[in-house]
Amino acid sequence: MPALPVVVAGAGPTGLMCALALGRQGIPVILLEGEPALAHDLRAGTFHPPTLELMAPYGITARMHETGLEVRHWQIRDLGGEFVAQFDLGRIANVTPYPYRLHLEQHRLTPIQLDILRRETDAEVRFGHQVTGFVQHADRVDVEVTADGGTETIAASWLIGADGGRSTVRKVLDIEFEGFTWPEQFVVASTQYDFAQHGFAMNSYISDPVNWAAVFKMPHEGPPGIWRTVFPGASGLSDEALLAPEAIEPAMQTILPRAAAYEIRYKSVYRVHQRVAKTFRVGRVLIAGDAAHLNNPMGGLGLNSGIHDAVNLADKLGRVWRGEAEDGLLDRYVRQRRSATIEQVQAMSIRNKRLLEERDPKVQRERLTELIATAADPARARTYLLESSMIAGLKRANEAS
Ligand SMILES: Cc1cc2nc3c(=O)[nH]c(=O)nc-3n(C[C@H](O)[C@H](O)[C@H](O)COP(=O)(O)OP(=O)(O)OC[C@H]3O[C@@H](n4cnc5c(N)ncnc54)[C@H](O)[C@@H]3O)c2cc1C
């Protein structure tokens, strides 16, 4: 009997990376995506050094550099720009070939992953195929799929749920998704107005109890690029009200006042959660990426950690699939990636958000002054950058047995 394929649910960045990393090992893979095509996803856009290192052997990183922006400096500043802590990733150039954050829209990453997957592996990619359930057996998983109005069952050796925050796979496994949802919604609005002329780094975080924000320069369709802002929208308002010009224009003017009105090219609104699944594995079924954990976007960690999950899992599952290791190795995936998620991604993203929204002006000024001193001190800045770039946390997690 031919060996059964690994089925991956979800062709977001995590599922595509799982399929590619398994396919490259010669393992048969079927990637099922519920939507008819890749998502035009405006969410993520910041890639940290270890993520670029992990994707480099697959040729993804080089392709990302064709359009991505290398962001060597990033800032935390107050609203008026009186206190500005600027960090220089050049300080960690001796530990990574990518001493910067690479900015590239999520919807420009996934086509690169898919293209390489199709060119370099025998993986089967099926769009318009929604995973609706599965039944586990000792030697396989029967995956139930809906497509073209009909249903079919695919026999898989293993199933990976990379099907996003509302993961069907996680729900069928009945795994608790522990954590909380932030009360405010996150509004994302993009403009071509150039923030750099006002001293903003291409990645800047603004600390303010009410009007905290994050600013990212993105490549868009090429120079001059586009400036993406993220700021809180009042809870209880409809998406329509949050995205109305009467709501967006004052928020933009607060971040950076100017005489003319802002021309907004793109806008969207997100509900944001901090949640981690109680386990990432039940039998022959595993979960990864947003299906396993969610965090707020301050620090740009979510998609990055999904790629870290995918590479870690594909390596271990490859060994188990070939019979080189017992399936207990997969529990190590769970331990390593759950601890990275909890100790690194959850802790940092919550800390980042709390720092930005600090309510006591005295404490806020003290923290910014401390950060300015940290950024100016080579040794302290380096330690700070190794953490915020996910290098230190990933190393710690990978050392866990
Ligand atoms: C405002 C905002 C900004 C962000 N910025 C950053 C950032 O700068 N850096 C960063 O690292 N992260 C960022 N993130 C987080 C990042 O967008 C996510 O972590 C990332 O999209 C997760 O990828 P994924 O592949 O795990 O899930 P998804 O991207 O959600 O992909 C899941 C896929 O599965 C498909 N699917 C769902 N159900 C099924 C099913 N039953 N069967 C088959 N297919 C299915 C979906 O259609 C989708 O294509 C941000 C998030 C937000 C909200």
Coordinates of C-alpha atoms and ligand atoms in Angstrom, one line a residue:
M1 CA 0.0 0.0 0.0
P2 CA 1.5 3.4 -0.9
A3 CA 2.4 5.6 2.1
L4 CA -0.5 8.0 3.0
P5 CA 0.1 11.7 2.5
V6 CA 0.2 14.3 5.2
V7 CA -2.8 16.6 4.8
V8 CA -2.4 20.3 5.7
A9 CA -5.6 22.3 6.3
G10 CA -5.2 26.0 5.3
A11 CA -3.0 27.8 2.8
G12 CA -2.0 30.8 4.9
P13 CA 1.7 31.4 5.6
T14 CA 1.9 28.6 8.2
G15 CA 0.2 25.9 6.1
L16 CA 2.2 26.8 3.0
M17 CA 5.4 26.6 5.0
C18 CA 4.4 23.2 6.5
A19 CA 3.6 21.9 3.0
L20 CA 6.8 23.2 1.5
A21 CA 9.1 22.0 4.4
L22 CA 7.5 18.5 4.2
G23 CA 7.3 18.4 0.4
R24 CA 11.0 19.2 0.2
Q25 CA 11.7 16.1 2.1
G26 CA 9.9 14.0 -0.5
I27 CA 6.9 13.4 1.7
P28 CA 3.6 13.3 -0.1
V29 CA 1.5 16.3 0.9
I30 CA -2.1 17.5 0.2
L31 CA -2.7 21.1 1.0
L32 CA -6.4 22.0 1.3
E33 CA -7.6 25.6 1.3
G34 CA -11.2 26.5 1.9
E35 CA -11.1 29.7 -0.2
P36 CA -10.9 29.7 -4.0
A37 CA -7.6 31.5 -3.9
L38 CA -4.9 32.8 -1.6
A39 CA -6.2 35.5 0.7
H40 CA -5.3 39.2 -0.1
D41 CA -4.2 39.5 3.5
L42 CA -3.2 43.0 4.9
R43 CA -2.4 41.8 8.4
A44 CA 1.3 40.9 8.8
G45 CA 4.2 42.8 7.4
T46 CA 7.2 42.6 9.7
F47 CA 9.6 39.7 9.4
H48 CA 12.3 39.2 12.1
P49 CA 15.9 37.8 11.5
P50 CA 15.3 34.2 12.6
T51 CA 12.2 33.9 10.4
L52 CA 14.2 35.1 7.4
E53 CA 17.0 32.6 8.3
L54 CA 14.5 29.7 8.6
M55 CA 12.9 30.5 5.2
A56 CA 16.2 31.2 3.4
P57 CA 17.0 27.5 2.6
Y58 CA 13.7 27.3 0.7
G59 CA 14.5 30.3 -1.5
I60 CA 11.7 32.3 0.1
T61 CA 13.9 34.9 1.8
A62 CA 15.8 35.9 -1.3
R63 CA 12.5 36.4 -3.2
M64 CA 11.1 38.5 -0.3
H65 CA 14.1 40.8 -0.6
E66 CA 13.2 41.6 -4.2
T67 CA 10.4 43.9 -3.0
G68 CA 10.7 44.0 0.8
L69 CA 12.1 47.0 2.7
E70 CA 15.1 46.5 5.1
V71 CA 14.2 48.3 8.3
R72 CA 17.4 48.7 10.3
H73 CA 16.1 51.2 12.8
W74 CA 12.8 51.2 14.8
Q75 CA 11.5 53.5 17.4
I76 CA 9.3 53.8 20.4
R77 CA 8.2 57.4 20.8
D78 CA 5.7 59.6 22.6
L79 CA 2.9 61.3 20.7
G80 CA 4.6 64.7 20.4
G81 CA 7.9 63.2 19.4
E82 CA 9.7 64.6 22.5
F83 CA 10.9 61.3 23.7
V84 CA 12.2 59.0 21.0
A85 CA 14.1 55.7 21.7
Q86 CA 15.6 54.5 18.4
F87 CA 17.0 50.9 18.2
D88 CA 19.6 50.0 15.7
L89 CA 19.5 46.3 14.6
G90 CA 23.0 46.8 13.2
R91 CA 24.1 46.0 16.8
I92 CA 23.2 42.3 16.3
A93 CA 24.9 42.0 12.9
N94 CA 27.4 39.5 14.2
V95 CA 24.6 37.0 15.1
T96 CA 22.4 37.1 12.0
P97 CA 22.9 37.6 8.3
Y98 CA 19.7 39.7 8.4
P99 CA 20.3 42.5 11.0
Y100 CA 17.0 44.3 10.2
R101 CA 13.2 43.8 10.1
L102 CA 12.1 43.0 6.6
H103 CA 8.8 44.7 5.7
L104 CA 6.6 42.9 3.2
E105 CA 2.9 42.5 3.0
Q106 CA 1.5 39.1 4.0
H107 CA -0.3 38.9 0.6
R108 CA 3.1 39.2 -1.1
L109 CA 4.7 36.4 0.9
T110 CA 2.1 33.7 0.3
P111 CA 2.3 33.8 -3.5
I112 CA 6.1 33.3 -3.2
Q113 CA 5.6 30.3 -0.9
L114 CA 3.0 28.8 -3.3
D115 CA 5.1 29.3 -6.3
I116 CA 8.1 27.6 -4.8
L117 CA 5.9 24.8 -3.4
R118 CA 4.5 24.2 -6.9
R119 CA 7.9 24.4 -8.7
E120 CA 10.0 22.3 -6.3
T121 CA 7.7 19.7 -4.7
D122 CA 5.1 17.2 -5.7
A123 CA 2.6 18.6 -3.1
E124 CA -1.0 18.7 -4.3
V125 CA -2.7 22.0 -3.7
R126 CA -6.5 22.1 -3.7
F127 CA -8.3 25.4 -3.4
G128 CA -12.0 25.5 -2.6
H129 CA -11.5 22.5 -0.4
Q130 CA -12.8 23.0 3.2
V131 CA -11.9 20.6 5.9
T132 CA -15.1 20.0 7.9
G133 CA -14.0 17.2 10.3
F134 CA -12.0 14.0 10.6
V135 CA -11.9 10.6 12.3
Q136 CA -8.7 9.3 13.9
H137 CA -7.6 5.7 13.6
A138 CA -4.5 3.9 14.9
D139 CA -2.8 4.1 11.5
R140 CA -4.4 7.1 9.8
V141 CA -6.8 10.0 9.9
D142 CA -9.8 10.2 7.6
V143 CA -10.2 13.8 6.7
E144 CA -13.6 15.0 5.7
V145 CA -13.6 17.7 3.0
T146 CA -16.3 19.7 1.3
A147 CA -15.7 20.9 -2.3
D148 CA -17.9 21.9 -5.2
G149 CA -21.0 21.2 -3.1
G150 CA -20.0 17.6 -2.5
T151 CA -18.1 15.8 0.2
E152 CA -15.1 13.4 0.1
T153 CA -12.9 11.6 2.6
I154 CA -9.1 11.7 2.2
A155 CA -7.0 9.1 4.1
A156 CA -4.0 10.9 5.7
S157 CA -1.1 9.6 7.7
W158 CA -1.2 12.8 9.7
L159 CA -3.3 16.0 9.7
I160 CA -1.9 19.5 10.3
G161 CA -4.5 22.2 11.2
A162 CA -3.0 25.5 9.9
D163 CA -6.5 26.8 9.4
G164 CA -6.2 30.1 11.3
G165 CA -7.7 31.5 14.5
R166 CA -11.1 30.0 14.0
S167 CA -9.5 26.6 13.3
T168 CA -12.0 23.8 12.6
V169 CA -9.3 21.3 13.3
R170 CA -8.7 22.7 16.8
K171 CA -12.5 22.9 17.5
V172 CA -13.0 19.2 16.3
L173 CA -10.2 18.2 18.7
D174 CA -12.1 20.2 21.4
I175 CA -8.9 21.8 22.6
E176 CA -9.4 24.7 25.0
F177 CA -8.1 28.0 23.5
E178 CA -7.1 29.7 26.7
G179 CA -6.6 33.5 27.0
F180 CA -8.6 36.7 26.5
T181 CA -9.8 39.1 23.8
W182 CA -8.8 42.8 24.0
P183 CA -11.8 45.1 24.5
E184 CA -10.8 47.6 21.8
Q185 CA -10.6 46.8 18.1
F186 CA -7.5 47.4 16.1
V187 CA -8.0 49.8 13.1
V188 CA -5.4 49.6 10.2
A189 CA -5.3 52.5 7.8
S190 CA -2.7 53.2 5.1
T191 CA -1.6 56.4 3.5
Q192 CA 1.1 57.4 1.0
Y193 CA 1.9 60.6 3.1
D194 CA 5.6 60.3 4.0
F195 CA 6.1 60.0 7.8
A196 CA 9.9 59.8 7.4
Q197 CA 10.1 63.6 6.7
H198 CA 8.8 64.1 10.3
G199 CA 11.5 61.8 11.9
F200 CA 9.6 58.6 12.0
A201 CA 11.6 55.4 11.4
M202 CA 10.0 52.9 9.0
N203 CA 8.8 51.0 12.1
S204 CA 7.6 53.3 14.9
Y205 CA 5.5 52.6 18.0
I206 CA 3.7 55.6 19.7
S207 CA 3.2 55.4 23.4
D208 CA 0.0 57.2 24.6
P209 CA -2.7 56.2 27.1
V210 CA -5.5 56.9 24.6
N211 CA -3.9 57.4 21.2
W212 CA -1.2 54.7 21.1
A213 CA -0.4 53.6 17.6
A214 CA 2.1 51.7 15.5
V215 CA 3.4 52.9 12.1
F216 CA 5.0 50.7 9.4
K217 CA 6.3 51.7 6.0
M218 CA 5.4 48.9 3.6
P219 CA 6.6 48.3 0.0
H220 CA 3.1 48.4 -1.5
E221 CA 3.5 48.4 -5.3
G222 CA 7.0 49.9 -5.2
P223 CA 8.4 53.4 -4.4
P224 CA 7.3 55.5 -2.7
G225 CA 5.6 52.7 -0.8
I226 CA 2.9 53.2 1.7
W227 CA 2.6 54.0 5.5
R228 CA 0.4 51.7 7.4
T229 CA -0.9 52.8 10.8
V230 CA -2.5 50.7 13.5
F231 CA -4.5 52.3 16.3
P232 CA -7.3 51.4 18.7
G233 CA -10.9 51.9 17.8
A234 CA -13.6 52.3 20.4
S235 CA -15.2 49.1 21.6
G236 CA -18.8 48.7 20.9
L237 CA -18.8 50.6 17.6
S238 CA -19.6 48.8 14.3
D239 CA -16.8 48.1 11.8
E240 CA -18.6 50.6 9.5
A241 CA -18.4 53.4 12.2
L242 CA -14.8 52.6 13.0
L243 CA -13.8 52.8 9.3
A244 CA -15.8 56.0 8.5
P245 CA -13.6 59.0 7.5
E246 CA -15.0 60.9 10.6
A247 CA -13.3 58.3 12.8
I248 CA -10.1 57.7 10.8
E249 CA -9.2 61.3 9.9
P250 CA -9.0 62.6 13.6
A251 CA -7.0 59.5 14.6
M252 CA -4.5 60.1 11.8
Q253 CA -4.2 63.8 12.6
T254 CA -3.5 62.8 16.2
I255 CA -0.7 60.5 15.2
L256 CA 0.9 63.1 12.9
P257 CA -0.9 66.5 12.6
R258 CA -0.8 68.1 9.1
A259 CA -2.8 70.8 7.4
A260 CA -4.3 68.7 4.7
A261 CA -6.6 65.7 5.2
Y262 CA -5.1 62.2 4.8
E263 CA -5.8 60.2 1.7
I264 CA -6.5 56.7 2.9
R265 CA -5.7 53.9 0.4
Y266 CA -6.6 50.9 2.5
K267 CA -8.4 50.4 5.8
S268 CA -9.6 47.4 7.9
V269 CA -10.5 46.5 11.4
Y270 CA -9.6 43.5 13.5
R271 CA -10.6 41.9 16.8
V272 CA -7.5 40.9 18.6
H273 CA -6.9 38.1 21.0
Q274 CA -4.2 36.6 23.3
R275 CA -4.9 32.9 23.3
V276 CA -2.9 29.7 23.3
A277 CA -4.3 26.2 22.7
K278 CA -3.9 23.9 25.7
T279 CA -2.1 21.4 23.5
F280 CA -0.9 21.4 19.9
R281 CA -1.3 17.7 19.3
V282 CA -3.9 15.0 19.8
G283 CA -2.9 11.6 18.3
R284 CA -2.2 12.0 14.6
V285 CA -3.5 15.6 14.4
L286 CA -1.4 18.6 15.1
I287 CA -2.1 22.4 15.0
A288 CA 0.2 25.3 14.1
G289 CA 0.2 29.0 13.6
D290 CA -2.9 31.0 14.4
A291 CA -4.8 27.8 14.8
A292 CA -2.6 27.2 17.9
H293 CA -2.0 30.7 19.2
L294 CA -3.1 34.3 18.7
N295 CA -1.5 37.6 19.9
N296 CA -1.8 41.3 19.4
P297 CA 0.3 42.7 16.5
M298 CA 2.6 44.9 18.7
G299 CA 6.0 43.7 17.9
G300 CA 5.0 41.8 14.7
L301 CA 5.3 38.3 16.2
G302 CA 2.2 36.2 15.1
L303 CA 3.1 35.2 11.6
N304 CA 6.7 34.9 12.5
S305 CA 5.9 32.4 15.2
G306 CA 3.7 30.5 12.7
I307 CA 6.7 30.0 10.4
H308 CA 8.8 28.9 13.4
D309 CA 6.1 26.3 14.2
A310 CA 6.0 25.1 10.7
V311 CA 9.7 24.5 10.3
N312 CA 10.0 22.9 13.7
L313 CA 7.0 20.6 13.1
A314 CA 8.0 19.6 9.5
D315 CA 11.5 18.6 10.6
K316 CA 10.1 16.3 13.4
L317 CA 7.1 15.0 11.4
G318 CA 9.5 14.1 8.6
R319 CA 11.6 12.0 10.8
V320 CA 8.5 10.2 12.3
W321 CA 7.0 9.8 8.8
R322 CA 10.1 8.0 7.6
G323 CA 10.2 5.8 10.7
E324 CA 13.5 7.3 11.9
A325 CA 11.9 8.5 15.2
E326 CA 9.0 7.5 17.5
D327 CA 6.0 9.7 17.3
G328 CA 6.8 10.9 20.8
L329 CA 9.1 13.3 19.1
L330 CA 6.1 15.3 18.1
D331 CA 5.4 16.0 21.8
R332 CA 8.7 17.8 21.7
Y333 CA 7.3 20.0 19.0
V334 CA 4.4 20.8 21.3
R335 CA 6.7 21.5 24.3
Q336 CA 9.1 23.7 22.3
R337 CA 6.5 25.7 20.4
R338 CA 4.1 26.1 23.3
S339 CA 6.8 27.4 25.6
A340 CA 8.1 29.7 22.8
T341 CA 4.5 31.0 22.4
I342 CA 3.8 31.5 26.1
E343 CA 7.2 32.8 27.3
Q344 CA 8.1 34.8 24.2
V345 CA 5.2 35.7 21.9
Q346 CA 2.5 36.2 24.5
A347 CA 4.7 37.8 27.1
M348 CA 6.3 40.2 24.7
S349 CA 3.2 41.2 22.8
I350 CA 1.3 41.9 26.0
R351 CA 4.2 43.8 27.5
N352 CA 4.6 45.8 24.2
K353 CA 0.9 46.8 24.2
R354 CA 0.9 47.7 27.9
L355 CA 4.0 49.8 27.5
L356 CA 2.3 51.8 24.7
E357 CA -0.9 52.4 26.5
E358 CA 0.6 53.2 30.0
R359 CA -1.9 55.5 31.7
D360 CA 0.3 57.3 34.2
P361 CA 2.1 60.0 32.4
K362 CA 5.0 60.0 34.9
V363 CA 5.5 56.2 34.5
Q364 CA 5.2 56.6 30.7
R365 CA 8.0 59.3 30.7
E366 CA 10.2 57.2 33.0
R367 CA 9.8 54.1 30.8
L368 CA 10.6 56.1 27.6
T369 CA 13.6 57.7 29.3
E370 CA 14.8 54.2 30.3
L371 CA 14.3 52.9 26.8
I372 CA 16.3 55.9 25.3
A373 CA 19.1 55.0 27.7
T374 CA 18.9 51.3 26.7
A375 CA 19.0 52.1 23.0
A376 CA 22.1 54.2 23.5
D377 CA 24.0 51.6 25.6
P378 CA 25.6 49.0 23.2
A379 CA 25.4 46.1 25.6
R380 CA 21.8 46.7 26.9
A381 CA 20.6 47.6 23.4
R382 CA 22.0 44.3 22.1
T383 CA 20.2 42.3 24.9
Y384 CA 17.0 44.1 24.2
L385 CA 17.3 43.5 20.4
L386 CA 18.0 39.8 20.8
E387 CA 14.7 39.5 22.7
S388 CA 12.6 41.8 20.5
S389 CA 13.9 40.1 17.3
M390 CA 12.9 36.7 18.6
I391 CA 16.5 35.4 18.5
A392 CA 16.9 34.7 22.2
G393 CA 13.5 33.3 22.8
L394 CA 13.7 30.9 19.8
K395 CA 17.1 29.7 20.9
R396 CA 15.8 29.0 24.5
A397 CA 12.7 27.2 23.2
N398 CA 14.7 25.0 20.7
E399 CA 17.0 23.9 23.6
A400 CA 14.0 22.6 25.5
S401 CA 13.8 18.8 25.5
Ligands
LIG1 C1 -3.6 44.0 12.3 C2 -2.7 42.8 12.3 C3 -1.3 43.0 12.0 C4 -0.4 41.9 12.1 N1 0.9 42.1 11.8 C5 1.8 41.1 12.0 C6 3.2 41.3 11.7 O1 3.6 42.4 11.4 N2 4.0 40.2 11.9 C7 3.6 39.0 12.2 O2 4.4 38.1 12.4 N3 2.2 38.8 12.4 C8 1.3 39.8 12.3 N4 0.0 39.5 12.5 C9 -0.5 38.1 12.7 C10 -0.5 37.4 11.3 O3 -1.4 38.0 10.4 C11 -1.1 35.9 11.6 O4 -0.4 35.4 12.7 C12 -0.9 35.0 10.4 O5 -1.8 35.4 9.4 C13 -1.1 33.6 10.7 O6 -1.0 32.8 9.6 P1 -1.7 31.3 9.5 O7 -1.2 30.7 8.2 O8 -1.4 30.6 10.8 O9 -3.2 31.6 9.5 P2 -4.1 32.4 8.5 O10 -3.3 33.5 7.8 O11 -5.4 32.8 9.1 O12 -4.4 31.3 7.4 C14 -5.3 30.3 7.6 C15 -5.8 29.7 6.2 O13 -6.7 28.6 6.5 C16 -7.8 28.7 5.7 N5 -8.9 27.9 6.3 C17 -9.6 28.2 7.4 N6 -10.4 27.2 7.7 C18 -10.2 26.2 6.8 C19 -10.7 24.9 6.7 N7 -11.6 24.4 7.5 N8 -10.3 24.1 5.6 C20 -9.3 24.6 4.8 N9 -8.8 25.9 4.9 C21 -9.2 26.6 5.9 C22 -8.1 30.2 5.6 O14 -8.9 30.5 4.5 C23 -6.7 30.8 5.5 O15 -6.3 30.8 4.2 C24 -0.9 40.6 12.4 C25 -2.3 40.4 12.7 C26 -3.1 41.5 12.7 C27 -4.6 41.3 13.0

